[in-house]
Amino acid sequence: MSDSNTELGDFQDNAEEETVTDAMAGLLDHYPENEDPVEELADDRSTTTVEERVIEAFHEDIDPELVDAGWGFRQAKSVEFGKTDQSLVNHVRNGVVALARVNEAIEAVGGYPYDEGELRDAIALFTIHDVHKLDEDRDESADTRFDISESEIEEYVERFGLLNWAESLTMADFHSCAIDHHDSWEANPDQTTHVFDEYRPLIRLADALASSETPEAATERRVVEAVQHAYPNAAADLRRHSLTEVKGILTNLINAAVAETLEAASYEQLLIYQDGCVYLTPEAATAPELDDDFVADTFTNLKENIRESHEAYKDYGQLVNNLTVRSQGFYGINDQDFFYAGPETVLKAVALKGTTDADPSSDPTDSMADSMEALEAYLPFKIDRTREPVGLARLVYTVKRSFVDPVVAATDDDRSELAATCDVFGVSDSVQDGLETAADELSLTAGGKWDYSYGIGQALLNQGILDSTALADRVSDALDEFDEDWAEIVETEHAGNLRSELTAYLNDVISVDGRPVSGDSDTLTDPFEEYAGSRRGKTCVLCNRGTTGTKGDMKAPKSLTTLQAGYSNHIAVDSGKPDELLACYPCKIELSLRETGSGRREDGRLWFHFVPDYFYTPLSWKRYSTFTANFHNEAKTELGRLAEAVLRVGDGGIEQSADEEVLGSYVAALLDNDHGRSMVETLDQGFDPNNQYGSRTFGYFKPTDNDTEFQFFGVFVALALSAYTGLRVVVSESPIPDVRGRDFQTYARIGGGFTQVHDFYGTDIPLSELRSRLNAAAALIQLGYGAGRDDALFAKYLRATRNKSLPGSYLLKRIAQTDDGSDAGFLLEEARVLDEETGHSIER
């Protein structure tokens, strides 16, 4: 094989978007185009790496065939054998993308990458390496497991088009892979071809990586040796970082921040897990010191990632929407915005808001006019009786209280707050003198107001300073004269607690290569002692985490509607009112990030926490992000059509009809901008996938008739989406997941609080039962809607599945009794499916 070096571009440096074709199935097939399609570049080969081209070809040509063959419901790893559920199609996908990523990164550790043709050959062989698992009876015995005929392999090779995809291979090569990819005595090494012998190390490397459930498993010695065997010229090692808990978007941003910190230690990212990453490193690379400097660097990276992750934190024009007018005459600013966007961006937003509110065609209130009149006696000009000076006055007061005051306090400046504010805005001495005299003789600060700002606002009008950029620059330059570090002073004043809490959080949750961080940080309160000592005390209602601050710091602000409206609290037995909704800073940050990336705010939403099966690579994470971006708050789901599509996926895979393509109708029902109801949205809309990766959370809401039907349809949509995307899922009433992907082994978990539907779906749904549960739910939906599209009745229909021996037949009979029987005639198959999938069998 070739030892020639190949020019490899780093994924995160590749700015162009992936193109999506109609031929792609399973993972990204048949979804509507994004609203902002990216123009395709003319010379695709010059703008993508070898690995990207091969993976793109795999997803276009081979992946759809695997899905159509039903491999999404066939088990490669299963909970029944003590493993975490992994479908055969996900096992193949994992091995393919992991092998491509290793090949892309191997030059960083002195290895020689395989060329495009060789990589295609290895991927084609790997695609059919686990064919033996499709015959359960044969696979049970080690003596017969690999007794596979060449004709059986030929059936799959031809169905998937593998000989055309990898033209240098022969049928004998594929047969060799099927009978001898295992490093065990039951394999058949004496029956293999020379070509397969050359590729065997790559197949075993792909298999080892694809089977690694956690970062710890992926960095075991056997996997490292597989890398070294496949790339003998590389002095390679595999290392990792892990997080001890998962929030959501914050977790993703921390993953990216840690990865960026580790880049300085020659850690090359390979795999992305929900709670960590795996890296390729030189074998002799020195492990980083996990001290205060490591935490400080990671914190800096995290802050920059947040600021660069979403347009709302970079564009002060969008940040204006977060500012609210307070009754005292200033703009209220969320403290976290000083951290997310930075004081400079907040200042520009305040300036834009003030100049926008400076309306010369509107009149001030009577109290405003009275203050203006009283102030005029001390000024060398009259104040306009319009809203124009009012808007600028709000700007002045906001700058004074949020920027000038903390900087003056930090620099021990002996100027009064009024004199300092006048200097910042560059008003004349006569105006400043007049305002200082007025301050001695008038009281314009009652009720928290600061009406001296009207004088400064009018002075700015008289100077013709109405441009927001010019105003922001004037203030920024003046603050520089006070202290060049004014931005850091202002951020510390408003978000200092956030900094200390996040630093403590990073110390608490990060480990690298199995070593915890040993940096110093403020001590968190002990949750057990707090809970036992004062009925919860200073503990987070979502994750039971403590704090480095006070109980007051943990009170959830009203702006966090995700918590206030989406999470019901309890009343203790001996209390007359609910406990206060206390949230730790990491949870509050997570919820505020979600509110930036989502549009829904309804009470009582459900949450779909999706987990990779078992990991992403940078390229596959981006591919998933392209798909999930379509689940915005205006996308709709048509439940009846989705149920119909689910039932068309049979035991042997997907049989396409002449007039309609099943996967097309499946995803069209999940994502429909014209029909159905808006009920599912991803919570990271607008976030850059290059700056955050690992976890995915969706919110679910539909108009609710009763809890039973709401939960029933919610779980059905979650399972349908999970089956289509190949992602494991936890369905929960809590916005913060209570388990990580590594904490449960089944394909899906239905959280607590779903008592009305646990009897139907179960609590833990293994992959072996996923299609059964989906079919039962889909059949019930079809029968229920056959009787009338009334969601409220599904509580009654679910009782029938518990109480009737043949619930499908029972519901079909009810439909026949309520009309002329014509509708019932079309639902015979659905009745049979429901009867059989709920534990009963009908002999035909």
PDB file of N, CA and C in Angstrom, residues 171-205:
ATOM      1  N   MET A 171     -14.932 -10.657  -4.747  1.00  0.00           N
ATOM      2  CA  MET A 171     -15.868 -11.298  -3.830  1.00  0.00           C
ATOM      3  C   MET A 171     -15.127 -12.133  -2.796  1.00  0.00           C
ATOM      4  N   ALA A 172     -14.014 -12.704  -3.178  1.00  0.00           N
ATOM      5  CA  ALA A 172     -13.230 -13.504  -2.232  1.00  0.00           C
ATOM      6  C   ALA A 172     -12.672 -12.638  -1.104  1.00  0.00           C
ATOM      7  N   ASP A 173     -12.344 -11.400  -1.401  1.00  0.00           N
ATOM      8  CA  ASP A 173     -11.858 -10.491  -0.356  1.00  0.00           C
ATOM      9  C   ASP A 173     -12.946 -10.218   0.676  1.00  0.00           C
ATOM     10  N   PHE A 174     -14.168 -10.000   0.188  1.00  0.00           N
ATOM     11  CA  PHE A 174     -15.272  -9.751   1.114  1.00  0.00           C
ATOM     12  C   PHE A 174     -15.572 -10.996   1.947  1.00  0.00           C
ATOM     13  N   HIS A 175     -15.517 -12.137   1.319  1.00  0.00           N
ATOM     14  CA  HIS A 175     -15.751 -13.375   2.061  1.00  0.00           C
ATOM     15  C   HIS A 175     -14.677 -13.573   3.120  1.00  0.00           C
ATOM     16  N   SER A 176     -13.445 -13.241   2.804  1.00  0.00           N
ATOM     17  CA  SER A 176     -12.351 -13.352   3.767  1.00  0.00           C
ATOM     18  C   SER A 176     -12.613 -12.470   4.985  1.00  0.00           C
ATOM     19  N   CYS A 177     -13.093 -11.262   4.741  1.00  0.00           N
ATOM     20  CA  CYS A 177     -13.374 -10.348   5.854  1.00  0.00           C
ATOM     21  C   CYS A 177     -14.461 -10.899   6.762  1.00  0.00           C
ATOM     22  N   ALA A 178     -15.500 -11.481   6.171  1.00  0.00           N
ATOM     23  CA  ALA A 178     -16.620 -11.986   6.966  1.00  0.00           C
ATOM     24  C   ALA A 178     -16.214 -13.164   7.844  1.00  0.00           C
ATOM     25  N   ILE A 179     -15.232 -13.958   7.409  1.00  0.00           N
ATOM     26  CA  ILE A 179     -14.899 -15.169   8.166  1.00  0.00           C
ATOM     27  C   ILE A 179     -13.635 -15.033   9.004  1.00  0.00           C
ATOM     28  N   ASP A 180     -12.913 -13.893   8.871  1.00  0.00           N
ATOM     29  CA  ASP A 180     -11.639 -13.823   9.582  1.00  0.00           C
ATOM     30  C   ASP A 180     -11.302 -12.415  10.094  1.00  0.00           C
ATOM     31  N   HIS A 181     -12.286 -11.603  10.394  1.00  0.00           N
ATOM     32  CA  HIS A 181     -11.935 -10.291  10.945  1.00  0.00           C
ATOM     33  C   HIS A 181     -11.702 -10.368  12.448  1.00  0.00           C
ATOM     34  N   HIS A 182     -12.232 -11.409  13.108  1.00  0.00           N
ATOM     35  CA  HIS A 182     -12.048 -11.557  14.548  1.00  0.00           C
ATOM     36  C   HIS A 182     -10.652 -12.093  14.863  1.00  0.00           C
ATOM     37  N   ASP A 183     -10.069 -11.598  15.926  1.00  0.00           N
ATOM     38  CA  ASP A 183      -8.786 -12.119  16.400  1.00  0.00           C
ATOM     39  C   ASP A 183      -9.076 -13.196  17.438  1.00  0.00           C
ATOM     40  N   SER A 184      -9.611 -14.318  16.973  1.00  0.00           N
ATOM     41  CA  SER A 184      -9.995 -15.399  17.887  1.00  0.00           C
ATOM     42  C   SER A 184      -9.842 -16.732  17.178  1.00  0.00           C
ATOM     43  N   TRP A 185      -9.873 -17.805  17.940  1.00  0.00           N
ATOM     44  CA  TRP A 185      -9.594 -19.131  17.398  1.00  0.00           C
ATOM     45  C   TRP A 185     -10.672 -19.605  16.431  1.00  0.00           C
ATOM     46  N   GLU A 186     -11.922 -19.107  16.592  1.00  0.00           N
ATOM     47  CA  GLU A 186     -12.990 -19.613  15.737  1.00  0.00           C
ATOM     48  C   GLU A 186     -12.973 -18.999  14.330  1.00  0.00           C
ATOM     49  N   ALA A 187     -12.124 -17.976  14.104  1.00  0.00           N
ATOM     50  CA  ALA A 187     -12.012 -17.392  12.772  1.00  0.00           C
ATOM     51  C   ALA A 187     -11.269 -18.350  11.833  1.00  0.00           C
ATOM     52  N   ASN A 188     -11.185 -17.952  10.562  1.00  0.00           N
ATOM     53  CA  ASN A 188     -10.611 -18.844   9.539  1.00  0.00           C
ATOM     54  C   ASN A 188      -9.468 -18.170   8.799  1.00  0.00           C
ATOM     55  N   PRO A 189      -8.328 -17.961   9.457  1.00  0.00           N
ATOM     56  CA  PRO A 189      -7.225 -17.238   8.811  1.00  0.00           C
ATOM     57  C   PRO A 189      -6.606 -17.988   7.640  1.00  0.00           C
ATOM     58  N   ASP A 190      -6.839 -19.290   7.562  1.00  0.00           N
ATOM     59  CA  ASP A 190      -6.240 -20.064   6.483  1.00  0.00           C
ATOM     60  C   ASP A 190      -7.050 -19.997   5.193  1.00  0.00           C
ATOM     61  N   GLN A 191      -8.177 -19.282   5.216  1.00  0.00           N
ATOM     62  CA  GLN A 191      -9.049 -19.224   4.037  1.00  0.00           C
ATOM     63  C   GLN A 191      -9.155 -17.808   3.473  1.00  0.00           C
ATOM     64  N   THR A 192      -8.209 -16.979   3.778  1.00  0.00           N
ATOM     65  CA  THR A 192      -8.310 -15.572   3.390  1.00  0.00           C
ATOM     66  C   THR A 192      -7.405 -15.239   2.219  1.00  0.00           C
ATOM     67  N   THR A 193      -7.725 -14.120   1.582  1.00  0.00           N
ATOM     68  CA  THR A 193      -6.934 -13.649   0.455  1.00  0.00           C
ATOM     69  C   THR A 193      -5.796 -12.760   0.941  1.00  0.00           C
ATOM     70  N   HIS A 194      -4.804 -12.596   0.073  1.00  0.00           N
ATOM     71  CA  HIS A 194      -3.667 -11.727   0.403  1.00  0.00           C
ATOM     72  C   HIS A 194      -4.137 -10.279   0.558  1.00  0.00           C
ATOM     73  N   VAL A 195      -5.106  -9.870  -0.265  1.00  0.00           N
ATOM     74  CA  VAL A 195      -5.603  -8.486  -0.185  1.00  0.00           C
ATOM     75  C   VAL A 195      -6.237  -8.232   1.174  1.00  0.00           C
ATOM     76  N   PHE A 196      -7.075  -9.158   1.630  1.00  0.00           N
ATOM     77  CA  PHE A 196      -7.682  -8.946   2.943  1.00  0.00           C
ATOM     78  C   PHE A 196      -6.638  -8.968   4.052  1.00  0.00           C
ATOM     79  N   ASP A 197      -5.631  -9.824   3.927  1.00  0.00           N
ATOM     80  CA  ASP A 197      -4.575  -9.851   4.939  1.00  0.00           C
ATOM     81  C   ASP A 197      -3.924  -8.480   5.097  1.00  0.00           C
ATOM     82  N   GLU A 198      -3.811  -7.736   3.982  1.00  0.00           N
ATOM     83  CA  GLU A 198      -3.220  -6.409   4.035  1.00  0.00           C
ATOM     84  C   GLU A 198      -4.139  -5.419   4.771  1.00  0.00           C
ATOM     85  N   TYR A 199      -5.446  -5.594   4.599  1.00  0.00           N
ATOM     86  CA  TYR A 199      -6.403  -4.664   5.190  1.00  0.00           C
ATOM     87  C   TYR A 199      -6.877  -5.073   6.586  1.00  0.00           C
ATOM     88  N   ARG A 200      -6.552  -6.304   7.016  1.00  0.00           N
ATOM     89  CA  ARG A 200      -7.055  -6.808   8.291  1.00  0.00           C
ATOM     90  C   ARG A 200      -6.771  -5.851   9.460  1.00  0.00           C
ATOM     91  N   PRO A 201      -5.568  -5.263   9.576  1.00  0.00           N
ATOM     92  CA  PRO A 201      -5.339  -4.341  10.701  1.00  0.00           C
ATOM     93  C   PRO A 201      -6.294  -3.145  10.711  1.00  0.00           C
ATOM     94  N   LEU A 202      -6.635  -2.635   9.544  1.00  0.00           N
ATOM     95  CA  LEU A 202      -7.574  -1.514   9.491  1.00  0.00           C
ATOM     96  C   LEU A 202      -8.980  -1.942   9.917  1.00  0.00           C
ATOM     97  N   ILE A 203      -9.400  -3.129   9.499  1.00  0.00           N
ATOM     98  CA  ILE A 203     -10.726  -3.628   9.874  1.00  0.00           C
ATOM     99  C   ILE A 203     -10.805  -3.815  11.386  1.00  0.00           C
ATOM    100  N   ARG A 204      -9.762  -4.362  11.970  1.00  0.00           N
ATOM    101  CA  ARG A 204      -9.777  -4.595  13.416  1.00  0.00           C
ATOM    102  C   ARG A 204      -9.692  -3.279  14.188  1.00  0.00           C
ATOM    103  N   LEU A 205      -8.990  -2.290  13.638  1.00  0.00           N
ATOM    104  CA  LEU A 205      -8.957  -0.975  14.276  1.00  0.00           C
ATOM    105  C   LEU A 205     -10.338  -0.338  14.239  1.00  0.00           C
TER     106      LEU A 205
END
